[in-house]
Short mmCIF file of C-alpha atoms and ligand atoms in Angstrom, two decimals:
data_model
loop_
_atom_site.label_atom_id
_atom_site.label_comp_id
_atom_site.label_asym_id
_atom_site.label_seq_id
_atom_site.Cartn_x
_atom_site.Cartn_y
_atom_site.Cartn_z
CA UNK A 1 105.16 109.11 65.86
CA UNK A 2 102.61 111.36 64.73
CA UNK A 3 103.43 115.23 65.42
CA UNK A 4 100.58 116.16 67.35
CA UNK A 5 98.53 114.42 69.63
CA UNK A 6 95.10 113.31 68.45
CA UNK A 7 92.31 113.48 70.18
CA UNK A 8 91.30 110.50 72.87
CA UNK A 9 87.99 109.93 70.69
CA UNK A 10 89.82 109.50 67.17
CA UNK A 11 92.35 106.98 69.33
CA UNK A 12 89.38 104.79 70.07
CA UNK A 13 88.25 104.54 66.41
CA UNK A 14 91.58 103.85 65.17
CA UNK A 15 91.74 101.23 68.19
CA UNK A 16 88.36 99.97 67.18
CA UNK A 17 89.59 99.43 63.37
CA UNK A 18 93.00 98.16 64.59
CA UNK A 19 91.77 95.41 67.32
CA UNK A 20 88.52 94.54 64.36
CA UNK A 21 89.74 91.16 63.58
CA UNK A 22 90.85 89.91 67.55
CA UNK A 23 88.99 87.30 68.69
CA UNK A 24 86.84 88.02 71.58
CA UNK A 25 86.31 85.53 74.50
CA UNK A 26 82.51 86.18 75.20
CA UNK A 27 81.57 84.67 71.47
CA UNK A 28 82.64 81.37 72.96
CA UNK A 29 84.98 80.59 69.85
CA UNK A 30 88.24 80.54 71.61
CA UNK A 31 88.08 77.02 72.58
CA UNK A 32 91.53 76.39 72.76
CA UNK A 33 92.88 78.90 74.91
CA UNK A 34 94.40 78.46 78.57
CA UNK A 35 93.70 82.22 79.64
CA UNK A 36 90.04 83.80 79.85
CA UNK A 37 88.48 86.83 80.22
CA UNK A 38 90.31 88.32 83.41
CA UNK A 39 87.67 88.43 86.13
CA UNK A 40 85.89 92.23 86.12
CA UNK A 41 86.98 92.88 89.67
CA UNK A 42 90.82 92.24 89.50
CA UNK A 43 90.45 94.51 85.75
CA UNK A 44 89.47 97.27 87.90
CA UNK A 45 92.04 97.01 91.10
CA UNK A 46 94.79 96.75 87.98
CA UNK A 47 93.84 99.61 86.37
CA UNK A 48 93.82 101.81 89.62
CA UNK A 49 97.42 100.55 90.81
CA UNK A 50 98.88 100.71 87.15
CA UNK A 51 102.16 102.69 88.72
CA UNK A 52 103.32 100.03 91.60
CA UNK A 53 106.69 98.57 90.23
CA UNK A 54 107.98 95.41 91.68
CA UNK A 55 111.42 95.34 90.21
CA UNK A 56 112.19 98.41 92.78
CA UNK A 57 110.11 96.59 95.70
CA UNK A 58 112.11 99.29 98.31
CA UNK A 59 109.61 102.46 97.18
CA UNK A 60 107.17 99.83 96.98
CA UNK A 61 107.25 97.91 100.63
CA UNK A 62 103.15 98.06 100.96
CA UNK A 63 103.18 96.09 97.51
CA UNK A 64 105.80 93.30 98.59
CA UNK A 65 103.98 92.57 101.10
CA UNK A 66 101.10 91.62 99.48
CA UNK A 67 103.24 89.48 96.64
CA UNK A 68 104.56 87.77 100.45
CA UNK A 69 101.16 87.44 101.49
CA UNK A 70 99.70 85.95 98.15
CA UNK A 71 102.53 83.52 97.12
CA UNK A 72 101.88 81.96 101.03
CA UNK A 73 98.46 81.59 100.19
CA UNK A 74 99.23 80.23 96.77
CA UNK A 75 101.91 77.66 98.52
CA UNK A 76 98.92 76.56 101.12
CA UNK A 77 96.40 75.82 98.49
CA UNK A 78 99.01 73.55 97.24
CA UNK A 79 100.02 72.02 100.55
CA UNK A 80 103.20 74.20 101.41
CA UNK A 81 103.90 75.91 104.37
CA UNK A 82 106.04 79.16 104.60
CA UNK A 83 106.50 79.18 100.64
CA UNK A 84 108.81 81.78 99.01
CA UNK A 85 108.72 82.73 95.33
CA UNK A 86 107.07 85.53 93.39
CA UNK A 87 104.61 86.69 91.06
CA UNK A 88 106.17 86.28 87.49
CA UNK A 89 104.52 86.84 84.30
CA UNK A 90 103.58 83.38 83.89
CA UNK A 91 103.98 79.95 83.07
CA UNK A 92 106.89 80.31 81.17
CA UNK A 93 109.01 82.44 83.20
CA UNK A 94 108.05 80.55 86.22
CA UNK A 95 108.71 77.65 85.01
CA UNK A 96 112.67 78.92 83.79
CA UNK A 97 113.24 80.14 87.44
CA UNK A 98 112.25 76.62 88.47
CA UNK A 99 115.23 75.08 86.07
CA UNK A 100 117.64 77.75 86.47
CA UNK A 101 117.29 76.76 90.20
CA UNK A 102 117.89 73.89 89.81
CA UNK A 103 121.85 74.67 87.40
CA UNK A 104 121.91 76.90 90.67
CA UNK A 105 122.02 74.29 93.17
CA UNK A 106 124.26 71.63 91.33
CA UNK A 107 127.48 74.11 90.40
CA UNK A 108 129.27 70.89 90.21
CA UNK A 109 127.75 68.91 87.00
CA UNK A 110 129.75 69.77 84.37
CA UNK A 111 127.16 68.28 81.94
CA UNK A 112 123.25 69.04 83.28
CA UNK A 113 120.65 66.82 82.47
CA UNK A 114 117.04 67.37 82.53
CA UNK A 115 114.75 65.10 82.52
CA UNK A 116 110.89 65.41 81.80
CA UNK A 117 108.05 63.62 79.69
CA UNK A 118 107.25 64.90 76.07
CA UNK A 119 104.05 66.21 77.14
CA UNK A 120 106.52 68.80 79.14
CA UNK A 121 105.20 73.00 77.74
CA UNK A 122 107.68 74.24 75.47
CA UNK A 123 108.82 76.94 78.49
CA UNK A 124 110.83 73.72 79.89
CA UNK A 125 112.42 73.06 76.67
CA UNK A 126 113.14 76.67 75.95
CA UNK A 127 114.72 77.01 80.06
CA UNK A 128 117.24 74.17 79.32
CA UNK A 129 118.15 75.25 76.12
CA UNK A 130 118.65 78.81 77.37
CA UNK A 131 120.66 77.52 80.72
CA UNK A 132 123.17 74.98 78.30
CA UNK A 133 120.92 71.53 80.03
CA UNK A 134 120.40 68.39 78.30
CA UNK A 135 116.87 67.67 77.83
CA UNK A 136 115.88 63.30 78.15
CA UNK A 137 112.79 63.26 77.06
CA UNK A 138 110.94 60.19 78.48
CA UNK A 139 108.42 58.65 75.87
CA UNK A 140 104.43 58.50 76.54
CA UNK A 141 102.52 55.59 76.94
CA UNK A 142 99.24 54.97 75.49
CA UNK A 143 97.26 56.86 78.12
CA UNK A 144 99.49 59.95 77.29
CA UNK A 145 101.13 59.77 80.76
CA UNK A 146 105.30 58.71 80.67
CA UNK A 147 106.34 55.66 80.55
CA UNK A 148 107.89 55.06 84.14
CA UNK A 149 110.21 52.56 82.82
CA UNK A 150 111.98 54.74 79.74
CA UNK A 151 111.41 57.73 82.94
CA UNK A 152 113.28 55.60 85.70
CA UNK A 153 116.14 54.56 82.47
CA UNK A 154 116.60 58.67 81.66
CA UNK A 155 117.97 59.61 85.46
CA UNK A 156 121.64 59.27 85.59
CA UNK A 157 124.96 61.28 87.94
CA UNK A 158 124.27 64.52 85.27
CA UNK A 159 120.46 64.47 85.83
CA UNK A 160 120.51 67.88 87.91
CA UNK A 161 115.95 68.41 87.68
CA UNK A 162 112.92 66.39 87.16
CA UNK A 163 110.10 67.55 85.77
CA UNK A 164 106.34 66.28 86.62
CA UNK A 165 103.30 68.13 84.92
CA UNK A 166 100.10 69.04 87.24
CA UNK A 167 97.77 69.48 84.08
CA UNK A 168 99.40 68.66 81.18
CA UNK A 169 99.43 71.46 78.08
CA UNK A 170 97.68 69.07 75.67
CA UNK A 171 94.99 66.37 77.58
CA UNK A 172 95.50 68.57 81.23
CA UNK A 173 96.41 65.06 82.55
CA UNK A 174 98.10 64.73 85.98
CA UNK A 175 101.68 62.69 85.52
CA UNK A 176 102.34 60.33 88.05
CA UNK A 177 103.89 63.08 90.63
CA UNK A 178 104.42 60.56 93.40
CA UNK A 179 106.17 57.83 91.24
CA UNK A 180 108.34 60.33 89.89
CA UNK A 181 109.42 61.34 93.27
CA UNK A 182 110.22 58.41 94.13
CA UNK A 183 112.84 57.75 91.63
CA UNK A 184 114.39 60.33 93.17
CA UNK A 185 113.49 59.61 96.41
CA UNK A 186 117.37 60.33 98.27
CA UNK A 187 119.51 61.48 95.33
CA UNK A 188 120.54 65.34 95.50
CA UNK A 189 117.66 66.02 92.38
CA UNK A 190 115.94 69.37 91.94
CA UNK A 191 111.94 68.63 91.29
CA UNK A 192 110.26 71.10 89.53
CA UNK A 193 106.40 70.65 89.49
CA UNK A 194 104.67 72.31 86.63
CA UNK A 195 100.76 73.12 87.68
CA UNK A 196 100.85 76.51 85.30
CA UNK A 197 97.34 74.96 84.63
CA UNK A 198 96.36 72.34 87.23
CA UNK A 199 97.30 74.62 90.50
CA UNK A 200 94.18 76.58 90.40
CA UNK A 201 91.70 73.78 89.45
CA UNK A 202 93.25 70.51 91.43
CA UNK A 203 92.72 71.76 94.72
CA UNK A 204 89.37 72.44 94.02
CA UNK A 205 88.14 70.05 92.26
CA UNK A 206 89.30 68.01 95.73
CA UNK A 207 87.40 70.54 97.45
CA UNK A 208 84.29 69.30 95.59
CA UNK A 209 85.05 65.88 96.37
CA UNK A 210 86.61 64.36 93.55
CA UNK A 211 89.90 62.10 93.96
CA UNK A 212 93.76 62.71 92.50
CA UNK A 213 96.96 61.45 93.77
CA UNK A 214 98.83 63.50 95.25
CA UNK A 215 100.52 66.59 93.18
CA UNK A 216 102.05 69.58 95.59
CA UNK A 217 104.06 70.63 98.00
CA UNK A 218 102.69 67.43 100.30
CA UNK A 219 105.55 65.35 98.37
CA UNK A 220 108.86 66.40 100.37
CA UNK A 221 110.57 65.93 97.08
CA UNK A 222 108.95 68.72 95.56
CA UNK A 223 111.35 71.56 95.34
CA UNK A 224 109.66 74.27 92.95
CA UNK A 225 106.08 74.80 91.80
CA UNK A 226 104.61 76.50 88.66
CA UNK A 227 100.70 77.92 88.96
CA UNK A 228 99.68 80.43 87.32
CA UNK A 229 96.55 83.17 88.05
CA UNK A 230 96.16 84.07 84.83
CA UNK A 231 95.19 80.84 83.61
CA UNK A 232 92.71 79.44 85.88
CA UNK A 233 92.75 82.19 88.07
CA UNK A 234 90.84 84.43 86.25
CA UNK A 235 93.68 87.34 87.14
CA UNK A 236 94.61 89.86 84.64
CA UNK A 237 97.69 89.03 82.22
CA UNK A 238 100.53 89.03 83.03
CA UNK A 239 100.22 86.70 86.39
CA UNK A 240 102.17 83.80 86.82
CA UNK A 241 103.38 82.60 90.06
CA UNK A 242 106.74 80.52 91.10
CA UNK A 243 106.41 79.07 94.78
CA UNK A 244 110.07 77.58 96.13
CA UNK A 245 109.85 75.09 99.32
CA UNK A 246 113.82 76.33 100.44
CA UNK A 247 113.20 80.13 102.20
CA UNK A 248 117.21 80.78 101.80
CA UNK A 249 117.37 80.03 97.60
CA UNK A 250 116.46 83.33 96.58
CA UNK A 251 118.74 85.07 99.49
CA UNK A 252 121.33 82.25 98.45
CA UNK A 253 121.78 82.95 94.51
CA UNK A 254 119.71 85.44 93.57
CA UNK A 255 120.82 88.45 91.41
CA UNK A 256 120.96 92.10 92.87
CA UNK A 257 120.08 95.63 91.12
CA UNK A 258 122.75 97.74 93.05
CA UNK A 259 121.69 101.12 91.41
CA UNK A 260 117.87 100.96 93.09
CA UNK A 261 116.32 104.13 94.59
CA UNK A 262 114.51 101.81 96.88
CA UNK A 263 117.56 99.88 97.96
CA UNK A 264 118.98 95.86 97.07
CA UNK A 265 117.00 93.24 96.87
CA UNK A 266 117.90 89.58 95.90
CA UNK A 267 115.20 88.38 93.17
CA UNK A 268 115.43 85.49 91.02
CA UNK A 269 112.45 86.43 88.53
CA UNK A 270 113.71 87.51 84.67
CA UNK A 271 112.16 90.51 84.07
CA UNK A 272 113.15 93.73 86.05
CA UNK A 273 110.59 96.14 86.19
CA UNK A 274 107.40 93.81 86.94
CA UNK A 275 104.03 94.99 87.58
CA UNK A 276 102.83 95.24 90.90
CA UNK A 277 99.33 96.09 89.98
CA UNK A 278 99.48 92.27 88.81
CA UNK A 279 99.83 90.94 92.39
CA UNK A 280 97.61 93.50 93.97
CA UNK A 281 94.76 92.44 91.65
CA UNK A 282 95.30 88.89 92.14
CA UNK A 283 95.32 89.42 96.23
CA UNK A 284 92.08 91.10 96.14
CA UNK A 285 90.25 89.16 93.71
CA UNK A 286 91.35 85.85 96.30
CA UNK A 287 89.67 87.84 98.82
CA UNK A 288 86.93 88.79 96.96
CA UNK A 289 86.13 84.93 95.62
CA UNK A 290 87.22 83.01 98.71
CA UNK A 291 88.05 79.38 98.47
CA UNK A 292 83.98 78.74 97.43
CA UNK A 293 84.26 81.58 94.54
CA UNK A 294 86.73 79.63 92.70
CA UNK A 295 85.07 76.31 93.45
CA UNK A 296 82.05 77.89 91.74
CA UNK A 297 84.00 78.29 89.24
CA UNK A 298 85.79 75.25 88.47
CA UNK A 299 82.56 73.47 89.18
CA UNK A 300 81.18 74.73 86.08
CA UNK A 301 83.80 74.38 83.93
CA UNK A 302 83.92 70.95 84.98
CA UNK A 303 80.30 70.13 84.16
CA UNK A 304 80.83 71.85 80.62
CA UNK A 305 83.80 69.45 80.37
CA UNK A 306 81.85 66.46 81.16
CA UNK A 307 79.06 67.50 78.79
CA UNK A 308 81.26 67.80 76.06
CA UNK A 309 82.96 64.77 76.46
CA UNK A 310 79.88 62.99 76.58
CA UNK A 311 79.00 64.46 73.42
CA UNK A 312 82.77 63.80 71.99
CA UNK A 313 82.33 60.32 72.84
CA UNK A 314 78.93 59.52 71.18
CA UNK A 315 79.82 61.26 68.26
CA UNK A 316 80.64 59.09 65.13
CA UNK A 317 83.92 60.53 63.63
CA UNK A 318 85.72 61.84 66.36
CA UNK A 319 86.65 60.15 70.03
CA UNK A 320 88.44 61.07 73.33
CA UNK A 321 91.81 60.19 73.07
CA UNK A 322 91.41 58.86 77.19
CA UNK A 323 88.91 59.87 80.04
CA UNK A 324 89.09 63.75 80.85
CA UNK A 325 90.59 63.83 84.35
CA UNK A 326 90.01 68.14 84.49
CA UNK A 327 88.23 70.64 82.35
CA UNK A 328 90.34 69.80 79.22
CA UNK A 329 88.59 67.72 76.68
CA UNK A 330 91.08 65.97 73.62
CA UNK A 331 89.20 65.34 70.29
CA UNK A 332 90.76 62.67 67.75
CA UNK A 333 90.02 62.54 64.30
CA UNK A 334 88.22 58.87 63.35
CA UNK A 335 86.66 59.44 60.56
CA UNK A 336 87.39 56.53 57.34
CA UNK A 337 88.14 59.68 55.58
CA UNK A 338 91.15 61.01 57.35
CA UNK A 339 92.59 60.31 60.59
CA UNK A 340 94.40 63.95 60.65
CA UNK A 341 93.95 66.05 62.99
CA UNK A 342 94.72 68.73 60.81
CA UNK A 343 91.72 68.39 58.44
CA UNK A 344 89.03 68.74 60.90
CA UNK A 345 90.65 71.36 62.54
CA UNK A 346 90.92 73.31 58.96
CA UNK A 347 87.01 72.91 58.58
CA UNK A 348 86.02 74.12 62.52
CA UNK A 349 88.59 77.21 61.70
CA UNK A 350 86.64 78.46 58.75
CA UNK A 351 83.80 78.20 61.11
CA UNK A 352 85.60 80.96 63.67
CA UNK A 353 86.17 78.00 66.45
CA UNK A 354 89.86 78.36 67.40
CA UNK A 355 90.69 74.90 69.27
CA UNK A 356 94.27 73.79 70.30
CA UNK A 357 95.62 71.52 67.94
CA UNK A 358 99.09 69.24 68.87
CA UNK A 359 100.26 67.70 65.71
CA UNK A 360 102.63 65.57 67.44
CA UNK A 361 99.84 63.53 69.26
CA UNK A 362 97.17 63.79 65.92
CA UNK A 363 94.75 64.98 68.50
CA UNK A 364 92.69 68.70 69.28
CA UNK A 365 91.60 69.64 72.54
CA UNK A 366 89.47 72.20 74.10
CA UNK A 367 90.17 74.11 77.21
CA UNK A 368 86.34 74.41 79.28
CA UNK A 369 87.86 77.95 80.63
CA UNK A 370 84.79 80.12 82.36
CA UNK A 371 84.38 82.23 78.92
CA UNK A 372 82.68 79.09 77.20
CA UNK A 373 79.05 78.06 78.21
CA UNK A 374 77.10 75.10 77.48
CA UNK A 375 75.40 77.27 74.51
CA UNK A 376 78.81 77.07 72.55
CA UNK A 377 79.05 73.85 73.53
CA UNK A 378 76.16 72.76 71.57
CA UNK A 379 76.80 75.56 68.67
CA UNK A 380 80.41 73.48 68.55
CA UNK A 381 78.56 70.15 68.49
CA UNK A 382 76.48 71.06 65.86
CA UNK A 383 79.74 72.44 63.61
CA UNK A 384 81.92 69.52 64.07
CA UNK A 385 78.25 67.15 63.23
CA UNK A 386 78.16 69.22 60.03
CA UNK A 387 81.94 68.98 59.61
CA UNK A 388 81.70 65.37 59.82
CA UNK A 389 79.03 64.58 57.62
CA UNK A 390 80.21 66.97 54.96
CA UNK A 391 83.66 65.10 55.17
CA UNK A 392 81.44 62.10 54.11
CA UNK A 393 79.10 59.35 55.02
CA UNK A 394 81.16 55.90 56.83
CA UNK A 395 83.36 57.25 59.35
CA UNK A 396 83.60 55.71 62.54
CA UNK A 397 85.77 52.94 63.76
CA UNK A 398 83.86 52.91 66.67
CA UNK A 399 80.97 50.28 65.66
N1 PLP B 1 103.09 75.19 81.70
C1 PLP B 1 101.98 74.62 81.22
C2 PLP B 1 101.58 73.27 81.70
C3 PLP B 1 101.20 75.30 80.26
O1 PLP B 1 100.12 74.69 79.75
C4 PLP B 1 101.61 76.58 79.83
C5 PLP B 1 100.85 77.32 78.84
O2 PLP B 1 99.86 76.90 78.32
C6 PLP B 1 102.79 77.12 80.37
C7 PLP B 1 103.50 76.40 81.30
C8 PLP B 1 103.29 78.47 79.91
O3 PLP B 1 102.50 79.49 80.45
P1 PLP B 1 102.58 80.99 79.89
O4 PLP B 1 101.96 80.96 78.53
O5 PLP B 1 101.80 81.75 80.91
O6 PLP B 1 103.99 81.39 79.85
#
């Protein structure tokens, strides 16, 4: 720590120098990112309500009502009536409150299982691993959705939670929610429902007419939900949300701060201190967009999707790896030259595009989040062209 203060103008330099080499949403390179630039609206109702602190909601009781408020509005987009939960700081927390619920609720299994499809985020591994579970990982099939069969063969007396993914990580595919539920259709199962990405584009891509199976809170099976603002949203990081169908779990097992100037309160959520200023700017920027504000904006996502795939598809070189089913476009590799992944995605880096690149399935994808417009679309389309020629001359398998 420097001795004296500096001035605030010398700070911004130094921040300017420091923050040089971050990459910066508006130049339409970050292709492979789930968050985006928070909308301008919930920056500002953040910054002014920096101080509210939800991990003492007692001094805070205007502020808790508005997380009550917003995770019931968050549980009726996706079908649920009364939910309970709280705003976390995302996906990955939400998504370990969903587990730990479920080693909560089934004190008796000596040895938990888990059981979830590969294409499960790395949160779900990290929860089980953390809470002492047994992950069975169920295999994919060829469309990149698990196979029902190995899925059906992986439940068993220890299997304490399911998992089913609402917009998978890597293709944003929707798993077969329904059949899952089904296989545990009777059986004293937790279901956790991971829509960190597919929460706050699903019900609005219904909205504009377009057709999925079932995914939320309409499946009675469905015990906990993941969706997360600051994905889709457009709310400021850190929000993530974790909506629980049962009102009594978190009165029932959660954890209380006894020591609280504002009194005890059960809460289930990791951190402590959490920012209020998180939930506030989420509520307001709901009211702000409505229902039609965020169907605007999933719209055009969607049609930037589509008009990339397009272009994927006719391009010799590279393919989809299957249809797009939300704004989340895969690229393979086809080229004669090399089938990896891993090349082409060395070539578009040294070009400043940074995509999203899963090894494990040899495939890239890119996330059509509000920041990217149908300009970088085509400035991408011309890279990977160049990319692909450069690479050399016969490459598709597709002809
Ligand atoms: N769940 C899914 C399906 C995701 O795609 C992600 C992140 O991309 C997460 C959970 C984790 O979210 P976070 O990075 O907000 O913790």
């Amino acid at each position: 720590m420097n001795e004296e203060g500096i001035s605030e103008e010398k700070i911004y330099d130094l921040l300017n120098q420091k923050l040089e080499k971050d990459l910066d949403y508006d130049t339409g390179k970050i292709l492979g990112s789930m968050c985006t630039k928070p909308h301008e609206f919930a920056i500002r109702i953040f910054s002014q309500y920096a101080e509210k602190n939800l991990g003492d909601p007692g001094l805070f009781p205007g502020t808790l009502k508005i997380e009550k408020e917003l995770i019931n509005e968050i549980g009726e987009l996706l079908h649920g009536k009364n939910i309970e939960g709280n705003i976390v700081s995302g996906g990955s927390e939400a998504n370990f409150i969903g587990v730990h619920i479920s080693k909560l609720t089934h004190p008796n299994i000596k040895n938990p299982e888990l059981v979830c499809s590969s294409n499960a985020h790395i949160s779900i591994f990290k929860s089980a691993k953390m809470l002492g579970i047994k992950v069975q990982e169920v295999k994919l099939d060829k469309n990149y959705l698990p196979d029902m069969n190995d899925y059906k063969s992986k439940i068993n007396k220890n299997t304490i939670c399911v998992i089913g993914i609402a917009g998978t990580t890597s293709l944003g595919l929707i798993e077969p929610i329904e059949e899952i539920a089904e296989l545990i259709e009777g059986k004293n199962i937790h279901y956790h429902v991971d829509a960190a990405f597919g929460g706050f584009v699903i019900p609005f891509m219904e909205r504009l007419g377009y057709k999925y199976p079932k995914f939320d809170f309409r499946i009675k099976e469905v015990d906990t939900m993941t969706a997360d603002p600051h994905k889709m949203g457009m709310a400021v990081i850190p929000t993530g949300s974790i909506l629980i169908r049962d009102p009594d779990i978190i009165e029932k097992y959660g954890f209380t701060i006894p020591y609280l100037a504002g009194g005890c309160y059960k809460h289930l959520t990791i951190t402590g201190t959490r920012p209020g200023a998180s939930v506030i700017a989420f509520w307001a920027l709901i009211k702000k967009l409505g229902a039609k504000g965020f169907q605007k904006i999933v719209q055009e996502c969607w049609n930037n999707a589509l008009y990339l795939s397009e272009e994927i598809k006719n391009l010799h070189g590279v393919d989809l790896p299957v249809p797009i089913q939300i704004n989340i476009v895969g690229i393979k590799n086809t080229t004669k030259i090399s089938r990896s992944i891993c090349m082409l995605d060395e070539q578009l880096r040294k070009r400043g595009w940074a995509l999203g690149v899963f090894k494990n399935l040899n495939l890239a994808r890119v996330v059509c989040m509000p920041h990217i417009k149908k300009p970088h679309i085509d400035l991408f389309i011309k890279d990977l062209k160049d990319i692909i020629k450069d690479l050399g001359k016969n490459y598709s398998n597709k002809n």
